[in-house]
PDB file of C-alpha atoms in Angstrom:
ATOM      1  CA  UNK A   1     102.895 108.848 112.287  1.00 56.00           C
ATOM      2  CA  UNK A   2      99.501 108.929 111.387  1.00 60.00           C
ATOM      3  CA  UNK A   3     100.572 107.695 107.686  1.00 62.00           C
ATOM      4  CA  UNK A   4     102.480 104.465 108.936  1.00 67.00           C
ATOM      5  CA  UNK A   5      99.203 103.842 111.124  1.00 67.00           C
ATOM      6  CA  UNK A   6      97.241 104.038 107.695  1.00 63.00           C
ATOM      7  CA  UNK A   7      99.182 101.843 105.945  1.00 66.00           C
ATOM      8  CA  UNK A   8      98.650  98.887 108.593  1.00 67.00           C
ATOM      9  CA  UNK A   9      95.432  99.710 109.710  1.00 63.00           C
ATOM     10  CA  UNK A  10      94.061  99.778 106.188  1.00 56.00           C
ATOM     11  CA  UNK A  11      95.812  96.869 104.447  1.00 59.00           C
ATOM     12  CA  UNK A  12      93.180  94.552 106.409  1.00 62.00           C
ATOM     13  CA  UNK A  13      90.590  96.875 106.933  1.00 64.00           C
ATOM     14  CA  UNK A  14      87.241  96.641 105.229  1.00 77.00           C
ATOM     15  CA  UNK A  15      86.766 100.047 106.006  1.00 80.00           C
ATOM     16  CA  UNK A  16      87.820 102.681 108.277  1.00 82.00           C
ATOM     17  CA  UNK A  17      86.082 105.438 110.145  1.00 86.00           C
ATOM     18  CA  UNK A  18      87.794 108.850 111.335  1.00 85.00           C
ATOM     19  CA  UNK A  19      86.786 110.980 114.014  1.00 88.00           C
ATOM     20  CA  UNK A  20      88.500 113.649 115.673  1.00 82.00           C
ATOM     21  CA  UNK A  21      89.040 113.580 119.541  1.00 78.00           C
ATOM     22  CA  UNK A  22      88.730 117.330 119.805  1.00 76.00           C
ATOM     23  CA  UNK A  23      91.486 118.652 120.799  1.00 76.00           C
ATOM     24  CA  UNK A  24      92.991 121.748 119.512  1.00 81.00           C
ATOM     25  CA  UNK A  25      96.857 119.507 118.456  1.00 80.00           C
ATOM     26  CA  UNK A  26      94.782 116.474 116.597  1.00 77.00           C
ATOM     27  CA  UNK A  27      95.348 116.102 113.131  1.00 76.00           C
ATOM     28  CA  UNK A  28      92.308 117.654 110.659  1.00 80.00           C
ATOM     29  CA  UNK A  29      89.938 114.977 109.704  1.00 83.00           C
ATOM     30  CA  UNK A  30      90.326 115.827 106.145  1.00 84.00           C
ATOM     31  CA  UNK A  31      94.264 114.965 106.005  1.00 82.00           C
ATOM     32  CA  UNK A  32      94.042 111.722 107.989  1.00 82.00           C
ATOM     33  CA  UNK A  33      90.670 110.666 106.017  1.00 83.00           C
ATOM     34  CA  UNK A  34      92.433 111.097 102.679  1.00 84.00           C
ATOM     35  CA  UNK A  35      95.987 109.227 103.546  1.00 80.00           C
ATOM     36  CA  UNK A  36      93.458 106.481 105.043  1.00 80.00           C
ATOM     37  CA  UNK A  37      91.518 106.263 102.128  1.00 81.00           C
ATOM     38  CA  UNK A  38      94.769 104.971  99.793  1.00 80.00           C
ATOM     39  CA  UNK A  39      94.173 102.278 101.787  1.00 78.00           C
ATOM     40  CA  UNK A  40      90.395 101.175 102.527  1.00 79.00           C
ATOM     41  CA  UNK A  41      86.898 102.878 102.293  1.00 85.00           C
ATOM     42  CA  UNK A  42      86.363 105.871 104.937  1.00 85.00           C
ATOM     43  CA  UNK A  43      84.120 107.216 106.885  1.00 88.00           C
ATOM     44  CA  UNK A  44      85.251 111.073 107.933  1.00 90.00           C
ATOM     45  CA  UNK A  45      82.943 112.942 111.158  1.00 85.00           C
ATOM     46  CA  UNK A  46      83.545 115.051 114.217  1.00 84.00           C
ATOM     47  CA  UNK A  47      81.918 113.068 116.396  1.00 91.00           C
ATOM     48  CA  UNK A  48      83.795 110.061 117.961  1.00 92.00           C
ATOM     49  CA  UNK A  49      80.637 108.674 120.217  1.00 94.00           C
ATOM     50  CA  UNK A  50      78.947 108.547 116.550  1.00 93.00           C
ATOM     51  CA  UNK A  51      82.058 106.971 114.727  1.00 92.00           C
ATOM     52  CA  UNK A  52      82.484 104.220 117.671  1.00 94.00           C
ATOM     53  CA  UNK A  53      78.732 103.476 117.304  1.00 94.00           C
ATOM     54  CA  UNK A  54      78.832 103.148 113.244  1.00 92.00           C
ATOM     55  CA  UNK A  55      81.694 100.690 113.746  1.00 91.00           C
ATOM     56  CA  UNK A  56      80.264  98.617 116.084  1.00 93.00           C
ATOM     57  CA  UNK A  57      77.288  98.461 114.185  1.00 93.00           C
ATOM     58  CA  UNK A  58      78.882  97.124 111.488  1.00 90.00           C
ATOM     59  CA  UNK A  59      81.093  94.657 112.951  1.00 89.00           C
ATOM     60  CA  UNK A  60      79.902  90.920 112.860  1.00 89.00           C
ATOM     61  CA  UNK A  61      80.959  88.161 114.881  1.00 90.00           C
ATOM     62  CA  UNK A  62      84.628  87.971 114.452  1.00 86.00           C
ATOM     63  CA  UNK A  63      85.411  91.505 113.567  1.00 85.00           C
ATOM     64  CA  UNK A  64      87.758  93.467 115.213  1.00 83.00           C
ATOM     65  CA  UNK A  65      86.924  97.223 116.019  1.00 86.00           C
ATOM     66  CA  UNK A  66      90.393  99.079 116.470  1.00 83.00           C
ATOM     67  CA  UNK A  67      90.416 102.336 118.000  1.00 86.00           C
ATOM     68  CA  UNK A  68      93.526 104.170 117.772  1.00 79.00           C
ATOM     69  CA  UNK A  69      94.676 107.769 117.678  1.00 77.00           C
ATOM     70  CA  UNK A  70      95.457 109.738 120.815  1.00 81.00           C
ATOM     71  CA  UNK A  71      95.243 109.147 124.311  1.00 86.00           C
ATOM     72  CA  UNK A  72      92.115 111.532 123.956  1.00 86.00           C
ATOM     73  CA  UNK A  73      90.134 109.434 121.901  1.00 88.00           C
ATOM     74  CA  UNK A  74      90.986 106.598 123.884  1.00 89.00           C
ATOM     75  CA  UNK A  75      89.032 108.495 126.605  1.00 90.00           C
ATOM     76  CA  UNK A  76      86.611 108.964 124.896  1.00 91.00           C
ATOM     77  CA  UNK A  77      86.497 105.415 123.849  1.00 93.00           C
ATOM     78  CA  UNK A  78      86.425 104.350 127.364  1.00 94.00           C
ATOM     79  CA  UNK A  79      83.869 106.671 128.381  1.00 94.00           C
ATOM     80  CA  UNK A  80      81.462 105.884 125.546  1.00 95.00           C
ATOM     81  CA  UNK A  81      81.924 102.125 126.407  1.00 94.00           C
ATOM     82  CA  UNK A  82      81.897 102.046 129.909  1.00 96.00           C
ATOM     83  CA  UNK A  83      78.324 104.102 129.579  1.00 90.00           C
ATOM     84  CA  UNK A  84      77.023 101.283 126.916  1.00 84.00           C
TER      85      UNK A  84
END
């Protein structure tokens, strides 16, 4: 699933940034960062509070920040924006 995600995501993308969500099922950073990467520049890390703030910090007026993945990192999504 991840792959088809890739292939949209990254067509547009100017660049991507992966993060794992921590949980013991998610997909290993490496294998997602490298089907991404046939598609756009990536950024691979651990740390989803750190990815979120890399994208938004370099996202200009008009961008669009997508966060997808699992209902885990949407969580964490939440959490880190709700606290911003």
């Amino acid at each position: 699933v991840w792959a088809w995600m890739a292939r949209g995501c990254g067509r547009g993308g100017s660049w991507v940034v992966v993060a794992g969500c921590g949980h013991r099922r998610a997909a290993g950073l490496g294998r997602v960062g490298a089907g991404m990467g046939r598609y756009a520049p990536v950024e691979v890390g651990p740390d989803p509070e750190r990815a979120f703030g890399t994208a938004m910090g370099r996202a200009t007026l008009g961008d669009l920040v997508l966060i997808t993945g699992s209902v885990f990192l949407v969580g964490r999504a939440i959490g880190y924006f709700n606290n911003r």
